[in-house]
Coordinates of N, CA and C in Angstrom, one line a residue:
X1 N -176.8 51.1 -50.5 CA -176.9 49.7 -50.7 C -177.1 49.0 -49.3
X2 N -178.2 48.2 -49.4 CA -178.1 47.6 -48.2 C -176.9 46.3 -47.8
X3 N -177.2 46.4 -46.5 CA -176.1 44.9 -46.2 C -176.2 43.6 -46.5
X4 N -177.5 43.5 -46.8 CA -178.0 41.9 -47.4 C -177.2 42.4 -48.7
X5 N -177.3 43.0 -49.7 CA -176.7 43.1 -51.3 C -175.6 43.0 -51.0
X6 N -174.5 43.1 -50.2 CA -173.0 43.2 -50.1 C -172.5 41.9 -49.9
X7 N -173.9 41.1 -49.4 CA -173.6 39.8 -49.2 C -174.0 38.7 -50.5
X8 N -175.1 39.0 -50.8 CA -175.8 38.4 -52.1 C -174.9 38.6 -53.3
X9 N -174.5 40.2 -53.4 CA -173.8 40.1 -54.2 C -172.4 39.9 -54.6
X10 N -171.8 40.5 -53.6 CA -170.5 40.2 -53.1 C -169.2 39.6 -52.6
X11 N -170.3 38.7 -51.8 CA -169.5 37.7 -51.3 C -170.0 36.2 -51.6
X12 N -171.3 36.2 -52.0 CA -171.9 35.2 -52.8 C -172.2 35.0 -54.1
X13 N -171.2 35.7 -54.7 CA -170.6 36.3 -56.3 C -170.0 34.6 -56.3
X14 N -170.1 34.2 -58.2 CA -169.2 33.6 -58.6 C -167.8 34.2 -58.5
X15 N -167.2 33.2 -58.2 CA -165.3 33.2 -58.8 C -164.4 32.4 -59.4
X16 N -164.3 32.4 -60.5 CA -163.8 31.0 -61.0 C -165.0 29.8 -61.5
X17 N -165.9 30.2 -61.8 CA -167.1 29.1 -61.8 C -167.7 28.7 -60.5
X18 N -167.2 29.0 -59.5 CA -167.2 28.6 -57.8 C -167.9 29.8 -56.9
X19 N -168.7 29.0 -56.0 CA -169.1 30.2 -54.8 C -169.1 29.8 -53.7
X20 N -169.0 30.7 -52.6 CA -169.0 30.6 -51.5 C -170.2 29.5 -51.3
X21 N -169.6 28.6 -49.6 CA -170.9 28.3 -49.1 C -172.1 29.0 -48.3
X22 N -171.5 29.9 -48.0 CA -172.1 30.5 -46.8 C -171.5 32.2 -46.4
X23 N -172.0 33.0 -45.9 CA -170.9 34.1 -45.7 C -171.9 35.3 -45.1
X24 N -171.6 36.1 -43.8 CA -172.4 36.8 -43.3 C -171.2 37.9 -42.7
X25 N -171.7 39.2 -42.8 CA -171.1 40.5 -42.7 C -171.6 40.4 -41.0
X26 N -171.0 40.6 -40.0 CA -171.6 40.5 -38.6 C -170.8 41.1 -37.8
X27 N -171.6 42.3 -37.0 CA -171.0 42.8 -35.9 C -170.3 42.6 -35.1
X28 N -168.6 43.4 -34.8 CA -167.9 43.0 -33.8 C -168.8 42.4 -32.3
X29 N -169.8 43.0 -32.1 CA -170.5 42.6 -30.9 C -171.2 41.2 -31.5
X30 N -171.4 40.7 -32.2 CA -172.4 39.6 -32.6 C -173.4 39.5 -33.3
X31 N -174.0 41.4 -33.4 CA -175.2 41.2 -34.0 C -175.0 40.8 -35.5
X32 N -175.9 40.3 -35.9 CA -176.0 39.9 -37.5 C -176.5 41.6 -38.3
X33 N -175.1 41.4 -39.3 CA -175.6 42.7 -40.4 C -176.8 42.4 -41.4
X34 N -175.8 41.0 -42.3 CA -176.6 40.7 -43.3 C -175.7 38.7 -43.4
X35 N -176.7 38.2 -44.1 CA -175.9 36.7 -44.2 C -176.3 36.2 -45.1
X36 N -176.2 35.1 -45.7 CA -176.5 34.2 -46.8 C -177.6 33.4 -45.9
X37 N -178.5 32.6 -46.7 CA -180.0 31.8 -46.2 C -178.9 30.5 -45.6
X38 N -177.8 30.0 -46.1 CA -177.2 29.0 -45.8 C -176.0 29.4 -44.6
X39 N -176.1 30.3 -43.8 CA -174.9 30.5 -42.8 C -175.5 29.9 -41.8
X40 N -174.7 29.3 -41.0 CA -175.1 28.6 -40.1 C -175.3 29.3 -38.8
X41 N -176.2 28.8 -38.0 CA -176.5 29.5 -36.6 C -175.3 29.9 -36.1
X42 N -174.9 30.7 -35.0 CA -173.6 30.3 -34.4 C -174.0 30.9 -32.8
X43 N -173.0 30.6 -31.7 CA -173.5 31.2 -30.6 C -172.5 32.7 -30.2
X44 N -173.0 33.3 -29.4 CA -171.9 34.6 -28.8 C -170.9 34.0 -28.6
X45 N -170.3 32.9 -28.0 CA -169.4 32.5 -27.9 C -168.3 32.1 -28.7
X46 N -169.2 32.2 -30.3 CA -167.7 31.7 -31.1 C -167.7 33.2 -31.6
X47 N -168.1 34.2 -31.6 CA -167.6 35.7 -31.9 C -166.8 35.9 -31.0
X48 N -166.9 35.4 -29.4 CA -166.4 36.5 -28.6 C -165.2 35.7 -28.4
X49 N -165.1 34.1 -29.5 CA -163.7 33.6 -29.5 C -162.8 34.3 -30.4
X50 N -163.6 34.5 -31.5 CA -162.9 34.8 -32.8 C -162.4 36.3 -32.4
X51 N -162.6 37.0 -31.8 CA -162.8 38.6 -31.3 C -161.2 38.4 -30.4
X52 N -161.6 37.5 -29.6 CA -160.2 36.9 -28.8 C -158.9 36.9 -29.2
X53 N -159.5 36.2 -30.5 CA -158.0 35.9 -31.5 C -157.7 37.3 -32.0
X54 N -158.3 37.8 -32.2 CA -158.1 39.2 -33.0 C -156.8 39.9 -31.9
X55 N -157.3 39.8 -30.9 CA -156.6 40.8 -29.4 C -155.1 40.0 -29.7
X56 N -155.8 38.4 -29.4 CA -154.4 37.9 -28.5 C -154.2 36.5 -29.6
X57 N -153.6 36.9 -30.9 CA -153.4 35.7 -32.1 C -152.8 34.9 -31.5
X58 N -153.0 33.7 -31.8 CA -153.2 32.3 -31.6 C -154.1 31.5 -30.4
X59 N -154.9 32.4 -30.0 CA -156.0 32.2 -28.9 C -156.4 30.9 -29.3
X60 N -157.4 31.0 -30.1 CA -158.3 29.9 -31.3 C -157.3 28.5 -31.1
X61 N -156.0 28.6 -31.7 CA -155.5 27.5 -32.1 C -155.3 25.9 -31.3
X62 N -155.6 26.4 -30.2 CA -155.6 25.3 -29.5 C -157.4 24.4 -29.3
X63 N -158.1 25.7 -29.2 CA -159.5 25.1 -29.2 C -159.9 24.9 -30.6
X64 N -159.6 25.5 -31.4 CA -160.2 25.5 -32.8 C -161.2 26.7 -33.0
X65 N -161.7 27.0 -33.8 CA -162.5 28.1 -34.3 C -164.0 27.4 -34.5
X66 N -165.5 27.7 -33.7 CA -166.5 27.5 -33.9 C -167.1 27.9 -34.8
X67 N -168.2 28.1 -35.6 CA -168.9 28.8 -36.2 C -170.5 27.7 -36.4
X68 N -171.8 27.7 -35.5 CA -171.9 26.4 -35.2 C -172.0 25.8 -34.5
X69 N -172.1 24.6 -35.1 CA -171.6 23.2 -34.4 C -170.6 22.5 -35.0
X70 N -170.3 23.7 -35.9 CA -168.6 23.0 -36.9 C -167.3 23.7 -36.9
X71 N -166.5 22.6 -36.4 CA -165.0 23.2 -35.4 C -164.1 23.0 -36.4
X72 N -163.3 24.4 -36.9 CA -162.1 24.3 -38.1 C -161.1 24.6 -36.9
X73 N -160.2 23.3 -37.5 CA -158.6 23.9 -37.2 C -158.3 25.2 -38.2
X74 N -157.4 26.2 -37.3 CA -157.1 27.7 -37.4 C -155.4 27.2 -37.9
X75 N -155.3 27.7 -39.4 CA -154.4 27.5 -40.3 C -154.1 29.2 -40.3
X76 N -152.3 29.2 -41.0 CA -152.4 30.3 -41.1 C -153.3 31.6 -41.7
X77 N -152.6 32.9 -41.1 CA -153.9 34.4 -41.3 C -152.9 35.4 -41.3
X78 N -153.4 36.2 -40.6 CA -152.5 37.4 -40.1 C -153.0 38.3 -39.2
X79 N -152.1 37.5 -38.2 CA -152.6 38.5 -36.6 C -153.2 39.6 -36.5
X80 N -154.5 39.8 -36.0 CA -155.1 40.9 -35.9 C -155.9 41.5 -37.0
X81 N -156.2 40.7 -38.1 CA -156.8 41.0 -39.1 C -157.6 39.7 -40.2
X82 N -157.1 38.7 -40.1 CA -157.7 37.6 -40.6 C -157.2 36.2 -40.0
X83 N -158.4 35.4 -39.9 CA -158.0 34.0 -39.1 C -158.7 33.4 -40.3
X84 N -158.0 32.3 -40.5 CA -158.7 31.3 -41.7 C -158.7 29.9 -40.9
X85 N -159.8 28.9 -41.5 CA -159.4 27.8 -40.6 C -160.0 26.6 -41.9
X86 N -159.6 25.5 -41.5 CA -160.2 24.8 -42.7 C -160.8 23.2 -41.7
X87 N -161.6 22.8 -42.7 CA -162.1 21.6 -42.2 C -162.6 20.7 -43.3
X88 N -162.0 19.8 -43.6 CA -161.9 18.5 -44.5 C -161.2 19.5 -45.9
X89 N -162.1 19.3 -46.5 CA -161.7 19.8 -48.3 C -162.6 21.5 -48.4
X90 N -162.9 22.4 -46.9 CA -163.6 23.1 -46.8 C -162.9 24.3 -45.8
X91 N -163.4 25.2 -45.8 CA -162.9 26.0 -44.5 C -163.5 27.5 -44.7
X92 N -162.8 28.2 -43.7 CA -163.5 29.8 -43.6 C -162.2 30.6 -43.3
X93 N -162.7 31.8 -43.8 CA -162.1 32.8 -43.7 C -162.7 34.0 -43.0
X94 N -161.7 34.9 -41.9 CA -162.6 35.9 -41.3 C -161.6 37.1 -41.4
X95 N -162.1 37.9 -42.1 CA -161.8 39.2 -42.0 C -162.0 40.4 -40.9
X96 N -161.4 40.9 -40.2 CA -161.9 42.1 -39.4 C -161.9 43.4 -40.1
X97 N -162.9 44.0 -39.8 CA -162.8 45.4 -40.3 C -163.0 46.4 -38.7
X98 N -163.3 47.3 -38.9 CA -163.3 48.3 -37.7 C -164.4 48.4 -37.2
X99 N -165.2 48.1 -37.5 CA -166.7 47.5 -37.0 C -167.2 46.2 -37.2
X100 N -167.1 45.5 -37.9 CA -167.4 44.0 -38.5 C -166.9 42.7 -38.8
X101 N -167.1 41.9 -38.8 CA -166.3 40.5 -39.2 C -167.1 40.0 -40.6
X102 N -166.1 39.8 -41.3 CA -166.8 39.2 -42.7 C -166.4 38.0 -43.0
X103 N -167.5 37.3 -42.8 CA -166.7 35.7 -42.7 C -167.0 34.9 -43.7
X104 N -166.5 34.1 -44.8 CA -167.4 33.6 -45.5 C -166.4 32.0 -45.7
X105 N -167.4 30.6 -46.3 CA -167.3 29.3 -45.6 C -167.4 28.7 -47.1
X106 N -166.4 27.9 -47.3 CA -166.8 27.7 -48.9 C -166.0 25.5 -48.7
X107 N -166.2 25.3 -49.5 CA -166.0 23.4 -49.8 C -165.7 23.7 -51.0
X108 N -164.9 22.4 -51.1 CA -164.4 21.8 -52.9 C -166.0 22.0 -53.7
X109 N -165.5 22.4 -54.6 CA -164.5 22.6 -55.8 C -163.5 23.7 -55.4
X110 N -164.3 24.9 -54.3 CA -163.9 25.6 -54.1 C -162.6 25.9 -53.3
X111 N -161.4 26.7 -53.6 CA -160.2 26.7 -53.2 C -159.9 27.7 -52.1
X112 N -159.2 27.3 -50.9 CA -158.7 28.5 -49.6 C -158.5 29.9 -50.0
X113 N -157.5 29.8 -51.5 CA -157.6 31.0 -51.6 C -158.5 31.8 -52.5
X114 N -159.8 31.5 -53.0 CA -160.7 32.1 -53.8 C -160.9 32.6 -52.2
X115 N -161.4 31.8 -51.5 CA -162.2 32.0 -50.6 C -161.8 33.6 -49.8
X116 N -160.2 33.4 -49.6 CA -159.4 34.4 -49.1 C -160.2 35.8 -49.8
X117 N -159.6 35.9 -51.4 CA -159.5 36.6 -52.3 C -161.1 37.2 -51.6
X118 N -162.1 36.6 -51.6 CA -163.8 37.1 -51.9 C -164.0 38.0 -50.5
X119 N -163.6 36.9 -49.7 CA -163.7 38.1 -48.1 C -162.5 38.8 -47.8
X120 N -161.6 38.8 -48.1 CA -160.5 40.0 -47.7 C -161.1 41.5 -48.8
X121 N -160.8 41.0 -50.0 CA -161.4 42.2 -50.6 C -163.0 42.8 -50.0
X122 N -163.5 42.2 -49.6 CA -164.9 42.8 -49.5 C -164.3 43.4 -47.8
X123 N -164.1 43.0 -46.9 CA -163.2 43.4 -45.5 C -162.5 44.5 -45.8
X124 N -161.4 44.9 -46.9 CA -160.9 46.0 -47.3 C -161.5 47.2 -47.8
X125 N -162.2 46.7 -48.4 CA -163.1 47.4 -48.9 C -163.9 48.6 -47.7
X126 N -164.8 47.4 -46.8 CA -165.4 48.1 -45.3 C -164.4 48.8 -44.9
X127 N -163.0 48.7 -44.3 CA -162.2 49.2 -43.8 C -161.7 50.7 -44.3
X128 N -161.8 50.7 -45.5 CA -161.4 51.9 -46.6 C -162.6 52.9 -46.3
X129 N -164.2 52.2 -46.0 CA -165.0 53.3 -46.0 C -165.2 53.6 -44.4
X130 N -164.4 53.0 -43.8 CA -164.8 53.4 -42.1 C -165.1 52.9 -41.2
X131 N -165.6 51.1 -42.2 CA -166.3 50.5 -41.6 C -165.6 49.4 -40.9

């Protein structure tokens, strides 16, 4: 299966009548695996923030979490494995796996924790095969 399908299908899956806005499987280094047509640009610098947080939790919290040119305050996660951050009625979720970050970016109707639910499981998932 390729990496675009894990995205298209997987993380850009209905849930609840609801889907993700956006959501890209992407290399601890930066490189892009696979993404949705709607993820937003982002620069090395908001990986190598998010990568940060990962090492040294609560890094982010003071600057906020980039992805973009759109700045989520960093709500609770769990150190060293997921940062979630929200912005208005919207927000993201980032999964680490052992190679990858799986991030995906959803708005009302959609809810924090569908969002949780879609990228952790698919992050667990990578982690279970090695990835």
């Amino acid at each position: 299966m390729s990496w675009q399908t894990y995205v298209d299908d997987h993380l850009m899956c209905e849930i609840d009548g609801h889907n993700l806005t956006a959501a890209a499987i992407i290399g601890q280094d930066g490189s892009v695996w696979a993404q949705s047509h709607s993820f937003p640009s982002f620069k090395q610098e908001d990986i190598n923030g998010i990568m940060s947080d990962f090492e040294e939790p609560g890094f982010l919290a003071p600057k906020g979490l980039y992805i973009g040119l759109k700045k989520y305050m960093v709500i609770q996660g769990e150190p060293g494995a997921v940062i979630r951050g929200k912005l208005g009625s919207g927000g993201v979720t980032v999964k680490k796996t052992g190679q990858a970050l799986v991030i995906g970016i959803y708005d009302d109707p959609m809810t924090p924790s569908q969002c949780n639910i879609i990228v952790e499981r698919m992050g667990d998932y990578l982690i279970d095969q090695g990835l």
